[in-house]
Amino acid sequence: MKKFSMLINAKDKIAHINPEIYGHFSEHLGRCIYEGIYVGEDSPIPNVNGIRTDIVEAFKNIKLPILRWPGGCFADEYHWKDGIGDKKNRKKMINTNWGGVVEDNSFGTHEFFELCEQVGCEPYIAGNVGSGTIQELAEWVEYMTFDGVSPMAELRKENGREKPWKLKYLGIGNENWGCGGNMRPEYYADEYRRYQSFCKNYSGNNLFKIACGPSGDDYNWTEVMMKNLNKDQTKGISLHFYYVPDWSDKGSATQFNEEDYLTILSTANRMDTLLTRHTEIMNRYDPNNEIGLVVDEWGCWYEVEPGTNPGFLYQQNTMRDAIVAALSLNMFNRHSKRVVMANLAQVVNVLQALVLTSGEQMLKTPTYHVFDLYKEHQDGEAVYCYTENENLCEGKDVPMISSSASVKDGVMTITLANCSLTDEAEINCDICHFAGTEVSARILTGDVHAYNDFDTPETVKIEEYTATLVDGALSVTLPPCSVVTVTVK
Ligand code: AHR
């Protein structure tokens, strides 16, 4: 057993935690949209207007706040008009990025908004800059948001939707340094300025426009964006970072040793450096935080499960992924002054998924349970918490304890992860300037290789746990490889 002191000062506020930090991402990739979310109205799988009821319930339970769509790389080849109107007449296309399979466009704009309405989440549309035209993107915005007489509003009405939808978040392209057009940052910045000019605020709708940001540590990209993008026209800059130590051999999601585990954790911890350094650049141009950092793709990316289509990016999800999710979300909370949104890749059946499906079965992954444990941070005020720590591995940055805390409506939520695979951690925490007297806790723990499959979907699940609070002194013991939420009120 190792002992760690911790201090939380409820007066010492970092920033508001936007619910969108707990966001997600759904791409036309593998079995994410089709099978995972959308099964069609005639499916024997229970659905409402073609959307699986089990996934909607699962998403509601974690208060899923925002969903990004339709890509990813798919977004920069997506032509939205192919995905509206009578399904029989919708154009079929090749999904060139993801397995070369036929995309029949049966899930399009109307179906996406229907999904968001059922879940009760914000839609986040990623527009096509790489292979689309300005007119196409401008018309999409008009189609979705204009309440009046116009060609696109008429078309929307002909397709059965009288009233426009509300759309806040609009991405102007995706990875335009790569699959979205291989652009140089100076060129993309000019393209961004042009494209966004024609995306109008119609009928009281107010767009939060997001520019394509850097890949990982491409600090020059951020610098060029901040230098060239106008604050009136840009509310966010994205960042993509996948936790992949070696792209030529991404390793198995389930077969790994302790060194592999520590390597993924140290890669994930690089997120903290990236957030700090991109923030430093943004601070120089935008000291008042008018432009947010939007980490709209993050997570673990392994080799696909044996026997599955390599283009479908289907992977299992173990307690290792839960630990990675826990420390990532703690980092986002701590950086919530600049980080206004983050979207895990991806929501169903792809990469570090929340849920997996097989026919009519659905299971919640360990990563899903972390979002459940952390959901009360949404809309809280992040407060500073200082934790004594110890590094788990020489030469790698892997702190044993990860933590963050927030306060909302008189309730403090403290989330902790013990990354050690061998040692318990006794946390003794002084809580200052907070009047709570009742404490409760929930835990997710298990062998680091443990995962849920369709025969045993509850191998890894949340359980009630014990913490004590005496005169502001909180005490909780974290088993090895565990994620714990402590609630004080
Ligand atoms: O999430 C899978 C892919 O990763 C996305 O399509 C792309 O944006 C990123 O490279």
XYZ file of C-alpha atoms and ligand atoms in Angstrom:
499
model
C 0.000 0.000 0.000
C 1.337 3.442 -0.939
C 0.076 6.620 0.701
C -0.520 9.925 -1.079
C -1.626 13.298 0.232
C -4.008 15.380 -1.784
C -5.364 18.895 -1.420
C -8.486 20.371 -2.992
C -9.296 24.014 -2.551
C -12.851 24.682 -3.700
C -12.129 28.412 -3.873
C -9.356 27.913 -6.371
C -11.291 27.670 -9.641
C -9.790 26.714 -12.998
C -12.740 27.186 -15.363
C -16.187 25.980 -16.300
C -16.197 22.400 -17.625
C -18.149 22.522 -20.861
C -20.294 19.395 -21.136
C -18.891 19.099 -24.662
C -15.570 17.943 -23.160
C -17.423 14.642 -22.687
C -18.267 14.514 -26.405
C -18.142 11.772 -29.009
C -17.547 11.114 -32.666
C -19.470 9.022 -35.199
C -18.093 8.425 -38.674
C -19.298 6.486 -41.688
C -16.605 3.941 -40.924
C -16.982 0.197 -40.508
C -19.967 -0.647 -38.318
C -20.270 2.669 -36.507
C -23.233 4.208 -38.323
C -24.673 1.152 -40.054
C -25.395 -1.705 -37.616
C -24.023 0.260 -34.663
C -26.440 3.179 -34.706
C -28.737 2.822 -37.670
C -30.441 -0.438 -38.557
C -33.360 0.879 -40.617
C -37.027 0.952 -39.737
C -37.693 -2.603 -40.939
C -35.013 -4.172 -38.758
C -36.036 -6.755 -36.124
C -33.602 -4.942 -33.794
C -35.699 -2.590 -31.637
C -35.478 0.882 -33.126
C -37.242 4.198 -33.457
C -37.166 5.534 -37.004
C -34.308 3.170 -37.775
C -32.140 4.160 -34.786
C -31.363 1.445 -32.229
C -33.130 2.049 -28.945
C -30.410 0.301 -26.906
C -27.681 2.703 -27.978
C -29.919 5.733 -27.454
C -30.606 4.586 -23.879
C -26.905 3.949 -23.272
C -25.971 7.399 -24.585
C -28.666 9.108 -22.523
C -27.434 7.381 -19.377
C -24.004 9.021 -19.664
C -25.545 12.373 -20.684
C -23.719 12.218 -23.997
C -23.576 15.927 -24.802
C -22.436 16.188 -28.420
C -21.879 13.978 -31.439
C -19.590 14.824 -34.354
C -20.567 13.559 -37.831
C -20.111 12.426 -40.673
C -16.311 12.121 -40.323
C -13.306 12.068 -40.063
C -11.745 11.529 -43.428
C -15.195 10.553 -44.713
C -16.397 14.142 -44.197
C -14.133 15.524 -46.904
C -15.615 13.153 -49.474
C -19.202 13.491 -48.295
C -21.739 15.248 -50.490
C -24.719 15.899 -48.278
C -27.271 16.102 -51.085
C -26.632 12.395 -51.786
C -28.019 11.647 -48.319
C -31.437 13.347 -48.428
C -34.797 12.527 -49.982
C -36.335 9.184 -50.853
C -33.890 6.467 -49.753
C -34.539 4.448 -52.911
C -33.101 7.256 -55.003
C -30.100 8.096 -52.859
C -26.789 7.774 -54.649
C -24.455 5.004 -53.685
C -20.783 5.905 -53.308
C -17.471 4.251 -52.495
C -16.184 4.792 -49.001
C -12.615 5.192 -50.233
C -11.054 5.746 -46.824
C -12.651 2.879 -44.988
C -12.543 -0.460 -46.758
C -13.777 0.687 -50.177
C -17.267 -0.497 -49.268
C -20.507 0.812 -50.752
C -22.053 3.690 -48.836
C -25.761 3.796 -49.685
C -26.387 7.141 -48.005
C -29.438 5.821 -46.161
C -28.193 7.634 -43.064
C -27.980 11.327 -43.927
C -28.750 14.747 -42.502
C -32.322 13.996 -41.376
C -31.327 10.726 -39.747
C -28.397 12.371 -37.948
C -30.567 15.102 -36.464
C -33.155 12.490 -35.525
C -30.419 10.611 -33.639
C -29.340 13.773 -31.811
C -32.932 14.564 -30.914
C -33.491 11.075 -29.519
C -30.273 11.242 -27.471
C -30.799 14.870 -26.477
C -27.319 15.921 -27.619
C -25.868 18.745 -29.693
C -25.077 17.939 -33.312
C -21.604 18.805 -34.589
C -21.345 18.778 -38.367
C -17.965 18.399 -40.089
C -18.184 20.118 -43.483
C -16.450 19.078 -46.680
C -13.609 21.435 -47.638
C -11.231 18.907 -49.220
C -13.393 17.831 -52.159
C -16.527 19.916 -51.760
C -17.368 23.416 -52.903
C -18.130 26.551 -50.959
C -21.604 26.551 -52.470
C -22.211 23.006 -51.261
C -21.275 23.831 -47.671
C -23.157 27.131 -47.714
C -26.264 25.354 -48.984
C -25.984 22.672 -46.320
C -26.051 25.356 -43.631
C -29.037 26.975 -45.350
C -30.808 23.589 -45.596
C -30.272 22.828 -41.931
C -30.935 26.219 -40.356
C -32.919 28.636 -42.553
C -36.496 29.327 -41.512
C -38.016 31.141 -44.471
C -38.385 30.986 -48.224
C -35.248 29.812 -50.010
C -34.293 26.975 -52.353
C -32.692 24.904 -49.596
C -35.455 25.549 -47.050
C -37.982 24.451 -49.676
C -35.985 21.320 -50.394
C -35.871 20.494 -46.673
C -39.625 20.913 -46.431
C -40.169 18.681 -49.470
C -38.137 16.086 -47.574
C -40.506 16.225 -44.637
C -38.900 18.697 -42.242
C -40.845 21.932 -41.995
C -38.853 23.694 -39.291
C -35.089 24.086 -39.435
C -32.856 22.442 -36.882
C -30.548 24.318 -34.549
C -26.922 23.788 -35.406
C -24.231 25.300 -33.235
C -21.020 23.445 -34.021
C -19.705 23.487 -37.588
C -16.270 22.149 -38.522
C -14.775 23.674 -41.664
C -13.057 20.545 -42.956
C -11.260 17.685 -41.222
C -7.530 16.929 -41.120
C -6.947 19.220 -44.089
C -3.207 18.680 -43.565
C -3.822 15.004 -44.490
C -6.844 13.114 -45.798
C -8.767 16.399 -46.085
C -6.642 17.745 -48.934
C -2.951 17.632 -47.967
C -2.912 21.381 -47.561
C -0.194 23.583 -46.150
C -1.343 25.610 -43.129
C -1.122 28.966 -44.936
C -3.252 27.625 -47.793
C -5.799 26.047 -45.445
C -6.061 29.256 -43.412
C -7.082 31.128 -46.563
C -9.502 28.367 -47.539
C -10.982 28.484 -44.045
C -11.507 32.248 -44.320
C -13.314 31.822 -47.646
C -15.470 28.822 -46.739
C -16.600 30.192 -43.417
C -17.632 33.518 -45.030
C -20.531 31.806 -46.740
C -21.723 29.822 -43.736
C -24.304 32.279 -42.449
C -26.165 32.695 -39.208
C -29.770 32.228 -40.342
C -32.984 32.633 -38.396
C -31.393 33.201 -34.990
C -28.993 30.288 -35.381
C -25.473 31.117 -34.208
C -22.658 29.010 -35.636
C -19.621 28.113 -33.560
C -17.144 27.645 -36.407
C -14.223 25.306 -35.871
C -11.077 25.382 -37.968
C -9.028 22.292 -38.695
C -6.190 22.339 -36.200
C -2.934 20.460 -35.811
C -2.087 16.826 -35.706
C -0.394 16.154 -32.363
C 2.668 18.311 -31.907
C 2.466 20.331 -35.133
C 2.829 23.620 -33.267
C 3.517 25.495 -36.488
C 0.007 24.671 -37.711
C -1.488 26.250 -34.578
C 0.772 29.280 -34.914
C -0.288 29.843 -38.547
C -3.974 29.439 -37.684
C -3.773 31.860 -34.786
C -1.875 34.367 -36.897
C -4.302 34.233 -39.806
C -7.742 33.472 -38.437
C -10.007 36.222 -37.294
C -11.645 35.841 -33.869
C -15.003 36.977 -35.245
C -14.927 34.114 -37.705
C -13.387 31.363 -35.593
C -14.597 30.015 -32.291
C -12.521 26.858 -32.130
C -9.407 25.163 -33.457
C -9.314 21.389 -33.414
C -6.546 19.048 -32.271
C -6.263 15.360 -33.173
C -4.110 13.029 -31.133
C -4.301 9.241 -31.084
C -2.417 7.249 -28.468
C -0.292 5.165 -30.828
C 3.356 4.628 -29.849
C 4.227 2.999 -33.196
C 2.014 3.359 -36.287
C 3.754 0.478 -38.064
C 2.755 -1.948 -35.295
C -0.126 -0.665 -33.233
C -0.315 -3.782 -31.068
C -3.300 -5.802 -29.933
C -6.168 -4.336 -27.933
C -6.229 -7.340 -25.598
C -2.828 -9.107 -25.780
C -0.242 -6.874 -24.174
C 2.370 -6.929 -21.436
C 3.140 -4.452 -18.677
C 5.650 -2.581 -20.816
C 3.035 -2.111 -23.573
C 0.615 -0.850 -20.920
C 3.090 1.713 -19.568
C 3.999 2.801 -23.095
C 0.377 3.555 -23.979
C -0.060 5.456 -20.714
C 3.029 7.554 -21.309
C 1.827 8.259 -24.870
C -1.572 9.306 -23.511
C 0.135 11.538 -20.955
C 1.762 13.430 -23.841
C -1.691 14.949 -24.299
C -0.912 17.130 -21.278
C 2.195 18.564 -22.975
C 0.279 19.086 -26.223
C -2.545 20.911 -24.454
C -0.059 23.066 -22.547
C 2.006 23.999 -25.579
C -0.882 24.619 -27.989
C -2.500 26.694 -25.238
C 0.684 28.738 -24.832
C 0.621 29.581 -28.543
C -3.082 30.439 -28.430
C -2.573 32.592 -25.323
C -0.120 34.817 -27.201
C -2.726 35.679 -29.846
C -5.861 35.290 -27.759
C -5.208 36.115 -24.094
C -8.945 36.281 -23.328
C -9.720 32.717 -24.432
C -12.080 33.670 -27.230
C -10.955 30.745 -29.369
C -11.316 27.313 -27.811
C -9.219 24.208 -28.318
C -11.434 21.378 -29.579
C -9.822 17.949 -29.207
C -12.278 16.422 -31.626
C -10.446 13.124 -32.119
C -8.561 11.302 -29.378
C -8.174 7.791 -28.024
C -6.376 4.452 -28.327
C -5.929 2.948 -31.783
C -4.772 -0.691 -31.974
C -4.604 -3.330 -34.709
C -8.090 -4.551 -35.620
C -9.511 -7.683 -34.003
C -8.257 -10.789 -35.840
C -10.532 -11.810 -38.694
C -12.231 -8.422 -39.026
C -12.020 -6.037 -41.994
C -8.809 -3.980 -41.602
C -10.657 -0.952 -42.979
C -13.321 -1.123 -40.254
C -11.071 -0.358 -37.239
C -12.952 -2.662 -34.876
C -11.087 -3.242 -31.595
C -11.846 -4.618 -28.127
C -11.616 -2.416 -25.074
C -10.028 -3.438 -21.749
C -9.381 -1.933 -18.327
C -6.231 -0.458 -19.923
C -8.504 1.694 -22.096
C -10.549 2.662 -19.057
C -7.407 3.910 -17.294
C -6.391 5.850 -20.419
C -9.871 7.398 -20.688
C -9.797 8.353 -17.006
C -6.478 10.130 -17.215
C -7.442 11.859 -20.479
C -10.685 13.219 -19.037
C -8.830 14.394 -15.920
C -6.409 16.250 -18.221
C -9.275 17.855 -20.156
C -10.888 18.999 -16.904
C -7.618 20.520 -15.753
C -7.211 22.306 -19.126
C -10.848 23.415 -19.302
C -9.903 27.067 -19.489
C -8.792 26.524 -23.098
C -10.257 23.109 -23.962
C -13.932 23.615 -24.750
C -14.705 20.279 -26.375
C -13.248 16.799 -26.804
C -14.633 13.897 -28.832
C -13.505 10.343 -28.242
C -12.987 8.297 -31.422
C -15.453 6.667 -31.880
C -18.846 6.086 -30.372
C -19.795 2.555 -31.533
C -17.782 -0.391 -32.930
C -14.810 1.726 -34.047
C -11.491 2.383 -32.236
C -11.886 3.145 -28.498
C -15.632 2.632 -28.611
C -18.171 3.337 -25.895
C -20.338 0.421 -26.944
C -19.967 -2.616 -29.182
C -22.748 -4.364 -31.048
C -23.235 -7.800 -32.563
C -26.586 -8.185 -34.275
C -29.161 -7.303 -31.664
C -26.698 -7.523 -28.764
C -24.998 -4.454 -27.347
C -22.395 -4.185 -24.598
C -20.878 -1.309 -22.680
C -17.084 -1.201 -22.721
C -14.875 -0.274 -19.750
C -14.399 3.109 -21.469
C -18.179 3.626 -21.407
C -18.173 3.105 -17.653
C -15.526 5.798 -17.202
C -17.801 8.295 -18.965
C -20.535 7.160 -16.588
C -18.268 7.718 -13.565
C -17.262 11.176 -14.826
C -20.628 12.488 -16.043
C -21.246 14.759 -13.045
C -18.240 16.887 -14.027
C -20.298 18.187 -16.956
C -21.160 21.845 -16.367
C -19.202 21.913 -13.104
C -16.491 24.371 -12.122
C -13.104 22.690 -12.255
C -11.099 23.384 -9.100
C -7.416 22.881 -8.510
C -6.427 19.687 -6.818
C -2.878 18.853 -5.933
C -1.875 15.203 -5.538
C 1.434 13.821 -4.340
C 2.601 11.391 -6.969
C 5.130 8.845 -8.026
C 6.324 7.919 -11.497
C 5.676 4.286 -12.427
C 8.419 3.792 -14.964
C 11.934 5.106 -15.380
C 12.330 6.985 -18.644
C 8.608 7.291 -19.210
C 6.142 9.831 -17.903
C 3.541 7.697 -16.091
C 2.284 9.220 -12.832
C 0.679 6.586 -10.625
C -2.276 8.768 -9.603
C -4.438 10.842 -11.921
C -7.039 13.209 -10.493
C -9.397 16.102 -11.102
C -12.196 17.765 -9.172
C -15.162 19.985 -9.865
C -18.030 21.604 -7.998
C -21.604 21.924 -9.246
C -24.730 22.878 -7.306
C -23.018 22.355 -3.954
C -21.725 18.903 -4.893
C -18.030 18.107 -5.368
C -17.036 15.382 -7.824
C -13.520 13.981 -7.502
C -12.286 11.492 -10.086
C -9.190 9.400 -9.438
C -7.296 6.696 -11.259
C -4.663 4.386 -9.816
C -2.490 3.432 -12.787
C -0.328 0.977 -10.857
C -0.984 -2.674 -11.669
C 0.458 -3.872 -8.371
C 0.056 -1.318 -5.580
C -2.946 -0.050 -3.705
C -2.999 3.708 -3.141
C -4.342 5.266 0.033
C -5.404 8.829 -0.742
C -5.753 11.265 2.140
C -7.238 14.473 0.911
C -7.841 17.784 2.680
C -10.834 19.564 1.211
C -10.806 23.300 1.910
C -13.574 25.880 1.585
C -16.269 23.319 0.950
C -19.107 22.581 3.313
C -19.914 18.974 2.348
C -20.405 16.318 5.000
C -21.782 13.310 3.093
C -19.541 11.147 0.947
C -20.188 8.328 -1.496
C -18.045 6.575 -4.083
C -18.246 4.320 -7.138
C -15.486 2.206 -8.628
C -14.429 0.483 -11.834
C -11.641 -2.010 -11.360
C -10.367 -5.350 -12.570
C -7.444 -7.046 -14.196
C -5.884 -4.720 -16.758
C -6.709 -7.253 -19.499
C -10.358 -7.606 -18.473
C -12.989 -6.713 -21.043
C -16.655 -7.257 -21.763
C -17.709 -9.543 -24.572
C -21.072 -10.709 -25.815
C -21.039 -13.862 -23.648
C -19.976 -12.010 -20.500
C -21.019 -8.373 -20.990
C -20.651 -7.444 -17.318
C -17.154 -8.680 -16.502
C -16.153 -5.041 -16.024
C -18.804 -2.920 -14.386
C -19.242 -0.102 -11.909
C -19.766 -0.971 -8.257
C -20.534 1.020 -5.145
C -17.434 1.803 -3.093
C -16.410 3.256 0.258
C -14.758 6.528 1.159
C -14.744 8.339 4.492
C -14.983 12.019 5.317
C -14.210 13.417 8.757
C -13.996 17.196 9.242
C -13.014 17.843 5.630
C -10.478 15.006 5.602
C -11.341 12.555 2.862
C -9.857 9.096 2.782
C -10.192 6.535 0.022
C -8.130 3.513 -0.988
C -7.716 2.845 -4.685
C -7.040 -0.771 -5.670
C -4.457 -1.345 -8.421
C -5.827 -0.564 -11.902
C -8.903 1.298 -10.778
C -10.982 4.377 -11.519
C -12.978 5.878 -8.654
C -15.457 8.735 -8.395
C -15.952 10.292 -4.982
C -18.944 12.547 -4.451
C -19.057 14.949 -1.531
C -22.115 17.005 -0.661
O -11.071 8.141 -36.543
C -10.507 7.563 -37.659
C -9.788 8.579 -38.543
O -8.709 9.128 -37.872
C -10.604 9.781 -38.955
O -11.398 9.538 -40.066
C -9.545 10.782 -39.292
O -9.975 12.108 -39.083
C -8.390 10.387 -38.395
O -7.210 10.288 -39.094
